[in-house]
Coordinates of C-alpha atoms in Angstrom, one line a residue:
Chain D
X1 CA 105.7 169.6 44.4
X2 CA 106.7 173.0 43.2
X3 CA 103.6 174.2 45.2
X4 CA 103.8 173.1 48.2
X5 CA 107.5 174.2 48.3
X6 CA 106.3 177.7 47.3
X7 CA 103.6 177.8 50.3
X8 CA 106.5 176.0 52.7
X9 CA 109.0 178.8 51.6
X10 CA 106.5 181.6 52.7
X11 CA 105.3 179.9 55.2
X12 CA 108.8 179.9 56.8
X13 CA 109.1 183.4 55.4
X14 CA 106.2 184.7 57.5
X15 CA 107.5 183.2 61.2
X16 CA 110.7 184.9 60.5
X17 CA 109.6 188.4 59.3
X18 CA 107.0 188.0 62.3
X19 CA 109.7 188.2 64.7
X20 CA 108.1 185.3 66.3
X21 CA 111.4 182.9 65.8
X22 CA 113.3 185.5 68.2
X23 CA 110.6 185.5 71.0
X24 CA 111.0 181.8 71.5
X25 CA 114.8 181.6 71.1
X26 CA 114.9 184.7 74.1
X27 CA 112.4 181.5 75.9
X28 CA 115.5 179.2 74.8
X29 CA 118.2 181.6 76.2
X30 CA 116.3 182.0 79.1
X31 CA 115.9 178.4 80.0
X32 CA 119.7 178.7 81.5
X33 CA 119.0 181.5 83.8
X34 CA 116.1 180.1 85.1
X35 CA 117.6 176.3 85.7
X36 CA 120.6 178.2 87.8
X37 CA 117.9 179.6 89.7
X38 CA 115.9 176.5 90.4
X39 CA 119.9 174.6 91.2
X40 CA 120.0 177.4 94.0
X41 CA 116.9 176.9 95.6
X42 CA 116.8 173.0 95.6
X43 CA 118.2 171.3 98.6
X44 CA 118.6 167.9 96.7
X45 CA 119.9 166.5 93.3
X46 CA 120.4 170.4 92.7
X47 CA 122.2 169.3 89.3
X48 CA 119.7 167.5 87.5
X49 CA 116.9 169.5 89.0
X50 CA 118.7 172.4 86.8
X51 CA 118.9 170.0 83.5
X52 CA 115.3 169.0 84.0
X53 CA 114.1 172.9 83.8
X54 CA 116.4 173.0 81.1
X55 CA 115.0 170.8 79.2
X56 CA 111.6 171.2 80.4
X57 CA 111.7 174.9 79.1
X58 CA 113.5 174.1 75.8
X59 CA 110.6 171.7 75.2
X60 CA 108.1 173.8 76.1
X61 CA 109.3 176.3 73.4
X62 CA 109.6 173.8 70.7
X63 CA 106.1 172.9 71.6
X64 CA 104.5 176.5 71.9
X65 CA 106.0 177.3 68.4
X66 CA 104.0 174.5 66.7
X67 CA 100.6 175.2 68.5
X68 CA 100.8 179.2 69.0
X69 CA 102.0 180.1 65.8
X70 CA 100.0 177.3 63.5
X71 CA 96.9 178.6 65.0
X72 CA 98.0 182.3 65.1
X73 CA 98.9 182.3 61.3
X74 CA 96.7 180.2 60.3
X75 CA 93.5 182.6 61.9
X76 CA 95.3 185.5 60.2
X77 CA 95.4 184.1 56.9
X78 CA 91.6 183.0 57.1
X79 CA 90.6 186.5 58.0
X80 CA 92.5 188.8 56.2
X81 CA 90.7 186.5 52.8
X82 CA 93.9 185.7 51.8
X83 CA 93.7 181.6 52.4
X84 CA 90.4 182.4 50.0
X85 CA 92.4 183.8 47.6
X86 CA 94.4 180.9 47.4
X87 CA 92.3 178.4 47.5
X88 CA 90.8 179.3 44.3
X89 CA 94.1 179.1 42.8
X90 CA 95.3 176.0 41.3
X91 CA 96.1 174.5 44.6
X92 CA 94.5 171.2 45.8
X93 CA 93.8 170.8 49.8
X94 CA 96.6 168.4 50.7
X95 CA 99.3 170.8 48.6
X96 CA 97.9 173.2 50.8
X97 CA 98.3 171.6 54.2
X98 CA 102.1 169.6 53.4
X99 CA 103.2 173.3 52.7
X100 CA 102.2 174.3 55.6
X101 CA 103.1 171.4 57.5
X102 CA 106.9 171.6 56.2
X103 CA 106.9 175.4 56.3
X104 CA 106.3 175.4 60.3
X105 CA 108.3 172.1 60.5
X106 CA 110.8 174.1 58.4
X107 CA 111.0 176.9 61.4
X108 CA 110.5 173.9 64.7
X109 CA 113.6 172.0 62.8
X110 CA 116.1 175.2 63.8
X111 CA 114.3 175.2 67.2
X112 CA 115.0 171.6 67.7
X113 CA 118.5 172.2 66.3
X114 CA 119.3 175.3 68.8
X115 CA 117.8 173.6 71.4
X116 CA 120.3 170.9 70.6
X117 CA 123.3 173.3 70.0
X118 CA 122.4 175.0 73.7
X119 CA 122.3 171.7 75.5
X120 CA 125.8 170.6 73.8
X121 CA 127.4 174.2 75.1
X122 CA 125.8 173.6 78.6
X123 CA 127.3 169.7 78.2
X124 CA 123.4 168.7 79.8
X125 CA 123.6 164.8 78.7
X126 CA 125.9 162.7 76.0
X127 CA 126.1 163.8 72.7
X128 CA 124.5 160.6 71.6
X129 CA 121.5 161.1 74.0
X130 CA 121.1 164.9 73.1
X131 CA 121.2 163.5 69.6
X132 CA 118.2 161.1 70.2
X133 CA 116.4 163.4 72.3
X134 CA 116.6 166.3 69.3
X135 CA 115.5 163.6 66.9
X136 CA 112.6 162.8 69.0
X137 CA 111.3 165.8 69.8
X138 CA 111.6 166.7 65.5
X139 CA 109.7 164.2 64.8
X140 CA 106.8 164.9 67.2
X141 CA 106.4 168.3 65.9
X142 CA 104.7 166.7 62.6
X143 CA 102.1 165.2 65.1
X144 CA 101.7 168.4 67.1
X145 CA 101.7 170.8 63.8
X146 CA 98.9 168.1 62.2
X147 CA 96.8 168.4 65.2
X148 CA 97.4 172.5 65.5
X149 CA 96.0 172.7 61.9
X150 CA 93.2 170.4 62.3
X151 CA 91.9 172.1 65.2
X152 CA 93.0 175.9 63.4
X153 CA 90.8 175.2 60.3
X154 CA 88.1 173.3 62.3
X155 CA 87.2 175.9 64.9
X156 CA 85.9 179.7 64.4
X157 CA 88.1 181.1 67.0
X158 CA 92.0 181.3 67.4
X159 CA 91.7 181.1 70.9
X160 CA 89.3 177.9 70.7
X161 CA 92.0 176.3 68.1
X162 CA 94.7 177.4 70.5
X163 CA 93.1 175.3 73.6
X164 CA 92.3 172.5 71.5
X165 CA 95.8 171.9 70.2
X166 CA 96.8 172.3 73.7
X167 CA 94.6 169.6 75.0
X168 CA 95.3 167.1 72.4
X169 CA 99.0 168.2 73.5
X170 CA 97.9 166.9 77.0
X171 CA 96.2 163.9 76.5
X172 CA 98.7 162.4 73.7
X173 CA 101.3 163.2 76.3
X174 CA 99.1 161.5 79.0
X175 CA 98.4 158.4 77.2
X176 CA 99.7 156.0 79.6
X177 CA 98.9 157.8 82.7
X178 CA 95.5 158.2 81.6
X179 CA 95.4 154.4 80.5
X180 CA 96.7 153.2 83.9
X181 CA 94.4 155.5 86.0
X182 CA 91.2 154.1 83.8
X183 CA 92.1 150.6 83.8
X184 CA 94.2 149.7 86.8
X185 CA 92.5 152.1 89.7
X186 CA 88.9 150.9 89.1
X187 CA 86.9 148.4 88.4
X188 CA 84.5 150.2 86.1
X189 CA 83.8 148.7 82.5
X190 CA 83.5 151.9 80.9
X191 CA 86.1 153.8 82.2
X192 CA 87.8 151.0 81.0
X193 CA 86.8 150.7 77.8
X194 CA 87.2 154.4 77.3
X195 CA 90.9 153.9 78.7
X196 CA 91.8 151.3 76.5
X197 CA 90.5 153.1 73.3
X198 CA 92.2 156.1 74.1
X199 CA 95.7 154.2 75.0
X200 CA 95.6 152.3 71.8
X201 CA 93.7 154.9 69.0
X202 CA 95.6 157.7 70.4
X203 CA 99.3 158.4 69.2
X204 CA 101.3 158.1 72.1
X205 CA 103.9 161.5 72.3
X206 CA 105.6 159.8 75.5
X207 CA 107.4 157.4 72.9
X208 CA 109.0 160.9 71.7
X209 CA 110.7 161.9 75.1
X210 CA 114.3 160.8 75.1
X211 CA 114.7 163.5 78.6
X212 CA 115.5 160.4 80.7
X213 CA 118.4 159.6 78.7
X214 CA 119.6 162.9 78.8
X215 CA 119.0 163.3 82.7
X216 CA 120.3 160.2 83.7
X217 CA 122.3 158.9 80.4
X218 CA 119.5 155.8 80.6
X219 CA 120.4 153.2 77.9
X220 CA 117.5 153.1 74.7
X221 CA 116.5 150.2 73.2
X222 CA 117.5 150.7 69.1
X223 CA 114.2 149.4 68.5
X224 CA 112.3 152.5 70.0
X225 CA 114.7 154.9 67.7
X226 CA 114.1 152.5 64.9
X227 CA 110.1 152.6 65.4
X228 CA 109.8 156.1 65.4
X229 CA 110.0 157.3 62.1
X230 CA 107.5 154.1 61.2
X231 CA 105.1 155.5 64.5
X232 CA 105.4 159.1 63.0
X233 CA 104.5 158.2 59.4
X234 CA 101.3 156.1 60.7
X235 CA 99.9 158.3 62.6
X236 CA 100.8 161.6 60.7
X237 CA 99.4 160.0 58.2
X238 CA 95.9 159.5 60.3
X239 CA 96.1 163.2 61.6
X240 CA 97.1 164.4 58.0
X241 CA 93.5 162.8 56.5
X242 CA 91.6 164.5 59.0
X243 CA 92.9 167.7 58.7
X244 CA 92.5 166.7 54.8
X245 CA 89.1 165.7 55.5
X246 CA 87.8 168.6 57.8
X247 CA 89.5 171.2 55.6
X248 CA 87.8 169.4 52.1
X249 CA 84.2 169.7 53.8
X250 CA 84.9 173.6 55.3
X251 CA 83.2 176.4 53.5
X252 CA 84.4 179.9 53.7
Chain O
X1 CA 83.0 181.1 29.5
X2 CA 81.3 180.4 32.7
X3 CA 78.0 177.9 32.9
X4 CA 75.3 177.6 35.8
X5 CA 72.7 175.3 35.6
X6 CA 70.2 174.8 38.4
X7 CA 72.3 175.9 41.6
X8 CA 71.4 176.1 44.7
X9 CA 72.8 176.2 47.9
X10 CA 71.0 176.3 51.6
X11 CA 72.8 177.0 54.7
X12 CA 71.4 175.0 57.2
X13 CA 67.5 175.2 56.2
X14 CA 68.0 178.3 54.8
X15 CA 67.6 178.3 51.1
X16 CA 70.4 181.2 49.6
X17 CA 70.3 180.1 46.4
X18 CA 67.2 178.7 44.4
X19 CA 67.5 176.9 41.1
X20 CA 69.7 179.4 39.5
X21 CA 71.0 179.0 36.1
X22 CA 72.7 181.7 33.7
X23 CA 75.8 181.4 31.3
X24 CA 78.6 184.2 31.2
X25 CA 79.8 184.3 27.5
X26 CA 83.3 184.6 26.4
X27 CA 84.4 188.1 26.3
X28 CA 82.2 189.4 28.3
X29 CA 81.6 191.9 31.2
X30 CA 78.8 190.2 33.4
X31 CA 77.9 191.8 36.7
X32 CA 75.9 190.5 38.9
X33 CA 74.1 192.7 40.9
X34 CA 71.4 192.4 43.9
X35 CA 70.7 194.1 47.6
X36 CA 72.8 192.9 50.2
X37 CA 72.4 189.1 51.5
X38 CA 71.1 188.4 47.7
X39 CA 73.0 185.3 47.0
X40 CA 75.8 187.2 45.0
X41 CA 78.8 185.9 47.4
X42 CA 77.4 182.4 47.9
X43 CA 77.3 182.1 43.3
X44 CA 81.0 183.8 43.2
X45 CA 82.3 181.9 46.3
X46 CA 80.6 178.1 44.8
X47 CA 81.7 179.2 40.9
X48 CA 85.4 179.5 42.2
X49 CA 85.4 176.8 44.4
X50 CA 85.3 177.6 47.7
X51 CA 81.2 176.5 48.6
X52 CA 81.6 172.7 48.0
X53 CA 78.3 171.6 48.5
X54 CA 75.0 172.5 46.4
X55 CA 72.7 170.9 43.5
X56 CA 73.5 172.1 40.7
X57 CA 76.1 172.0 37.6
X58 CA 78.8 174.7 37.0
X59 CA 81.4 174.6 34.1
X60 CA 84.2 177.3 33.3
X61 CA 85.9 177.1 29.8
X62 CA 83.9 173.4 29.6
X63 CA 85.5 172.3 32.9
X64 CA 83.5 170.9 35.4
X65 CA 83.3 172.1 38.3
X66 CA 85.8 169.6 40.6
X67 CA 87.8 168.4 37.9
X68 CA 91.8 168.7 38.7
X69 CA 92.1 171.5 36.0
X70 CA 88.9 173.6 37.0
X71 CA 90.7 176.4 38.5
X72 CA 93.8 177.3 36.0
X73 CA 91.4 179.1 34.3
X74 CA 90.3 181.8 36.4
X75 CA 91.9 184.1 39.0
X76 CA 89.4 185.6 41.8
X77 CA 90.0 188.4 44.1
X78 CA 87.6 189.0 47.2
X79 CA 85.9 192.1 48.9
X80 CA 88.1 193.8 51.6
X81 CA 91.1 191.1 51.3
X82 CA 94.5 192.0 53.0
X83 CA 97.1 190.8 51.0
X84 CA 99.9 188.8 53.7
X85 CA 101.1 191.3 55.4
X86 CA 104.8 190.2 55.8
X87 CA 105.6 190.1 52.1
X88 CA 106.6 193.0 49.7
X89 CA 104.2 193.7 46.8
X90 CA 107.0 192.1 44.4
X91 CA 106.7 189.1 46.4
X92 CA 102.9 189.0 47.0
X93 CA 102.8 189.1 42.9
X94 CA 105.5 186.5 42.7
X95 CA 104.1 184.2 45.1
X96 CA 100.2 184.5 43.7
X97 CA 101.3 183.3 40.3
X98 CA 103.9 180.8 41.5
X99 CA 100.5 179.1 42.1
X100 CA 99.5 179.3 38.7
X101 CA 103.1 178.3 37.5
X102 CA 103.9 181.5 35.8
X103 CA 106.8 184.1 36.6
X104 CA 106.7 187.9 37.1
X105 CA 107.0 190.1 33.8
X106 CA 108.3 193.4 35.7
X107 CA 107.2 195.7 32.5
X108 CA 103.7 194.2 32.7
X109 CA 103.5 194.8 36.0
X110 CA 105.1 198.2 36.2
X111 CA 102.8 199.1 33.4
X112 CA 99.8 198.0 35.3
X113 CA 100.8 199.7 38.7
X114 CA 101.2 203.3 36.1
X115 CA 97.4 202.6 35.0
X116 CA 96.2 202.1 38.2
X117 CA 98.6 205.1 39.8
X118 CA 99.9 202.6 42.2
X119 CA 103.4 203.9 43.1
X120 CA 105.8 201.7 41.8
X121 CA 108.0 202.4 45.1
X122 CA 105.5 200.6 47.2
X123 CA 106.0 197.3 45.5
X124 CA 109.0 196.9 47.6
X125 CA 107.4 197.6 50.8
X126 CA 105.9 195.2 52.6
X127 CA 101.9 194.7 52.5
X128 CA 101.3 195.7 56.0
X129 CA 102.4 199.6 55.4
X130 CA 99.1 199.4 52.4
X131 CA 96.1 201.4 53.0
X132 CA 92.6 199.2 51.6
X133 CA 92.9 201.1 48.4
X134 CA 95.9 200.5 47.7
X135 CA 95.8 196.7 48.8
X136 CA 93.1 196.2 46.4
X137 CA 94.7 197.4 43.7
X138 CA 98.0 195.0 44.6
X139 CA 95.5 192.1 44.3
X140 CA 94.0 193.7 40.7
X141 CA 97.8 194.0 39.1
X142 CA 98.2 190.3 40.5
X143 CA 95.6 189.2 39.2
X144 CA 95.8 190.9 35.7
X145 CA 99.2 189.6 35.3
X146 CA 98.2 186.3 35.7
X147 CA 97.4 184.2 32.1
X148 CA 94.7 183.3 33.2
X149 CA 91.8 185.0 30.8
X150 CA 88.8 185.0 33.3
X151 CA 88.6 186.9 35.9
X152 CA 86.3 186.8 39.0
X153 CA 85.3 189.2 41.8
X154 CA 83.2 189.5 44.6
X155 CA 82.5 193.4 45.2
X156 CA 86.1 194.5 44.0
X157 CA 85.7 198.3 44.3
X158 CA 83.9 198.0 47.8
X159 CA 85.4 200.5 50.6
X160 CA 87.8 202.3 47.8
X161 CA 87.4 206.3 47.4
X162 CA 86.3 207.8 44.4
X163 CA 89.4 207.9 42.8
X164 CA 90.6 204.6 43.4
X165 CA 87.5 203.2 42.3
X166 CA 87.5 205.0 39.0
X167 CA 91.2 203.9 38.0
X168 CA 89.7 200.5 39.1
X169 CA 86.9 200.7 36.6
X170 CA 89.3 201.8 33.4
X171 CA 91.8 198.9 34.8
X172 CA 88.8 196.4 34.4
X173 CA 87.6 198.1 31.1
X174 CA 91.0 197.6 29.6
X175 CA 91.7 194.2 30.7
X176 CA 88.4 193.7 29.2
X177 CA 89.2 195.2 26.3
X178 CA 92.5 193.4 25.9
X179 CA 90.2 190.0 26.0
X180 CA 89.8 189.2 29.3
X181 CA 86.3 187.9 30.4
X182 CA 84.8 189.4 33.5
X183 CA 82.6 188.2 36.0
X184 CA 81.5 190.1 39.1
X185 CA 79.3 191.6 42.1
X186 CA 78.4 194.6 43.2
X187 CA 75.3 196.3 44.7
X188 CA 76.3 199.5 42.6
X189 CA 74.3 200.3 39.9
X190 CA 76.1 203.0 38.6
X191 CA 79.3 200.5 38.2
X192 CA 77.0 198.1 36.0
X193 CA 75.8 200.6 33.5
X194 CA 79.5 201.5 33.0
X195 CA 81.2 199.0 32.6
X196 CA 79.2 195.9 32.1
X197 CA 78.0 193.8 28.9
X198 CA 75.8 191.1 30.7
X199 CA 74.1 191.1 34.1
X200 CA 72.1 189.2 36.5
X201 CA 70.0 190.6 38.7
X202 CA 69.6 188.6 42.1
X203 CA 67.2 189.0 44.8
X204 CA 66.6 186.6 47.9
X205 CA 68.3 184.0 46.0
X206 CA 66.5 183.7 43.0
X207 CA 67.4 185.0 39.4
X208 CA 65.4 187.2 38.3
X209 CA 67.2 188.6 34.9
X210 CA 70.2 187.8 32.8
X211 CA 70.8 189.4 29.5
X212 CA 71.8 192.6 28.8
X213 CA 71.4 196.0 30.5
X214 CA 69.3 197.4 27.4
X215 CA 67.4 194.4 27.5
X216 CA 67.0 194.8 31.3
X217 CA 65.5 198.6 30.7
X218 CA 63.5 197.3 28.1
X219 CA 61.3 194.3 30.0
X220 CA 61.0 196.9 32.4
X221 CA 60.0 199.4 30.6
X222 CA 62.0 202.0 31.7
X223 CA 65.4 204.1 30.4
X224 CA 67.2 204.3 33.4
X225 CA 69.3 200.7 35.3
X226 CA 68.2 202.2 38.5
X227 CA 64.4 202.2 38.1
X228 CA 64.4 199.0 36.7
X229 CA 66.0 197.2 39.4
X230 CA 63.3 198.6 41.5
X231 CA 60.7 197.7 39.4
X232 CA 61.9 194.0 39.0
X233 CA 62.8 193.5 43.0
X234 CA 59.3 194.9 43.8
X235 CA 57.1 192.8 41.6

């Protein structure tokens, strides 16, 4: 335990030294200006058009935190030989990746909480629903920071781990779409197969999105809130063993 | 201290490693030397851990390889590594042995930065502001003041200047001294007949000597480290 707190605390350490943490809170602050701006130049439902950027941008950050900067520091570690150097240490492979995994979580936790704080002060949605929709997005980072460092420790290139977090971004986000385009558009077996593998192997991050309740203070089921932590565990448990498992088999 | 038996290791269909087996005995300087592409980074990387698969058994201090406890007993420090570049030295030290679950002794460590003329200042500036030299030597001090009694490298004085490399040397020759065991590579010759007990000689993958450097010059029939290691890679 002491272990992976030690690579969580400099994990943390490292995105706030880096400067990083202030980048995407100036993306945060800037989410306000740019909502005004869209309120002026929409003819219709100007006021939630300027919550949706809101939120859309706030999300966004959240988001770009976990996949930029897993695969950015990640990459650095690996090439500067230090991850080497550490991995000869007494440290097993799962230590490894849970203090990475809280360290970054450690860093999107204040972004979810500003991002909380901001939408609060600009009274965009109920306390309750800015509550759930904070909680929501939290809890998908330990998906998205998983996937980040799968694809980070699987591929040779930053760039490569970058677009491949990205995409897993997209289609986990995409789930449903995805699953009604294949399924209920055409009549092909395979496509249909493929779409109903995908729908029900793949974790679904449009159970994470509490926006609507923010935008339009829509009523949630308790059983969705209550699910999610369950959801999370499951499959950050399944993204957790293959990260485990590609990073036990990589040689550097 | 440190026991090979049969390794080898191929990278794709390319053999690196053939059937090599030597033993590094407890108190010992053992170098491993070869030309470039030898198999000397492939042993070091699969002794410490980091090549997982190859045929072949390894123990350190009568661990086998794998086994939970395999690497408390040994600290390794690569060629050209960077230490992170957002910490202080203070913390780079702290957080290395964290992972061993030991503290920082700030005598021990000030006394190692004075042998190795590191400027004590710099331990409270951040890694980044380091020139190779001087990050080397961080990762040295770390590494010494670590208890762990067996230490590993993989070309430690590569890319250092003259001087750097020489308080290197007397660093490694006093930890040595002091009763640390030390296993390492290098293509320098020079760097062998100074400082080490034991070597193995390594070319395209294969063993070709490990005993002592007298015992080198004498199959070979020759006084001098240099001309031997050309006589044995050329037969």
């Amino acid at each position: 335990m002491k272990i992976i707190f030690t690579i969580a605390k400099y994990t943390a350490v490292e995105a706030i030294r880096d400067n990083f943490i202030f980048v995407v809170l100036a993306l945060m602050v800037a989410s306000v200006p740019l909502g005004i701006f869209i309120k002026s130049v929409t003819l219709f439902g100007a006021e939630s058009s300027y919550s949706a950027t809101v939120l859309m941008v706030l999300s966004i950050a959240v988001i770009a935190i976990s996949v930029l900067y897993v695969n950015i520091a990640t990459r650095r570690e690996l090439d500067g030989k230090i991850m080497l150097v550490i991995l000869s240490r007494p440290v097993q492979n799962w230590q490894y990746l849970l203090g990475k995994l809280f360290g970054f979580w450690f860093i999107t936790t204040l972004y979810c909480a500003v991002s909380g704080m901001l939408l609060a002060v600009l009274r965009i949605g109920s306390l309750k629903s800015i509550l759930i929709y904070v909680i929501g997005l939290w809890l998908l980072q330990i998906l998205i920071i998983f996937w980040s460092l799968f694809f980070a420790l699987l591929l040779n290139s930053m760039v490569g781990g970058i677009l491949a977090s990205l995409l897993a971004w997209f289609f986990c986000t995409s789930v449903e779409t995805l699953w009604y385009l294949s399924t209920r558009t055409t009549d092909n077996i395979l496509s249909q197969i493929v779409g109903n593998l995908f729908y029900y192997l793949m974790p679904n991050y449009g159970r994470y999105d509490f926006g609507h309740a923010v935008l339009y203070d829509a009523p949630i089921p308790i059983s969705s809130i209550v699910t999610l932590p369950i959801y999370t565990v499951i499959y950050g448990a399944i993204v957790m063993l293959l990260a485990w498992m590609d990073f036990s088999k990589k040689e550097y | 201290m440190i026991k090979v038996e049969n390794l080898s290791k191929a990278y794709k269909k390319n053999l690196a490693v053939k059937d090599v087996s030597f033993e590094v005995p407890v108190g010992s300087v053992y170098g491993l030397i070869g030309l470039n592409g030898a198999g000397k980074t492939t042993i070091i990387k699969t002794v410490t851990g980091l090549i997982k698969k190859f045929s072949g058994n390894i123990t350190v201090c009568g661990i086998e390889w794998g086994r939970k406890d395999y690497r408390r007993n040994f600290v390794f420090l690569p060629e050209l590594f960077t230490p992170h570049h957002f910490l202080t030295g203070w913390e780079y030290i702290s957080f290395m042995n964290s992972l061993h679950d030991a503290g920082i002794d700030r005598d021990k460590t000030l006394a190692l930065a004075e042998k190795l003329a590191f400027e004590p200042a710099l331990l409270n500036k951040k890694c980044r502001t380091y020139s190779k030299g001087t990050a080397q030597k961080l990762g040295l001090i770390q590494v010494l003041s670590t208890p762990a009694k067996l230490l590993i490298f993989d070309e430690p004085m590569s890319g250092l200047d003259p001087l750097a490399r020489a308080q290197f040397k007397s660093a490694l020759i006093e930890a040595h001294e002091q009763g640390h065991t030390v296993f390492l590579s290098t293509h320098i010759l020079h760097d062998i007949d100074t400082m080490c007990t034991h070597l193995g000689v390594i070319n395209k993958g294969e063993l070709l000597f490990s005993g002592t450097p007298s015992g080198f010059k004498e199959k070979n029939e020759v006084a001098d480290l240099e001309k031997a290691f050309l006589k044995e890679i050329a037969k």
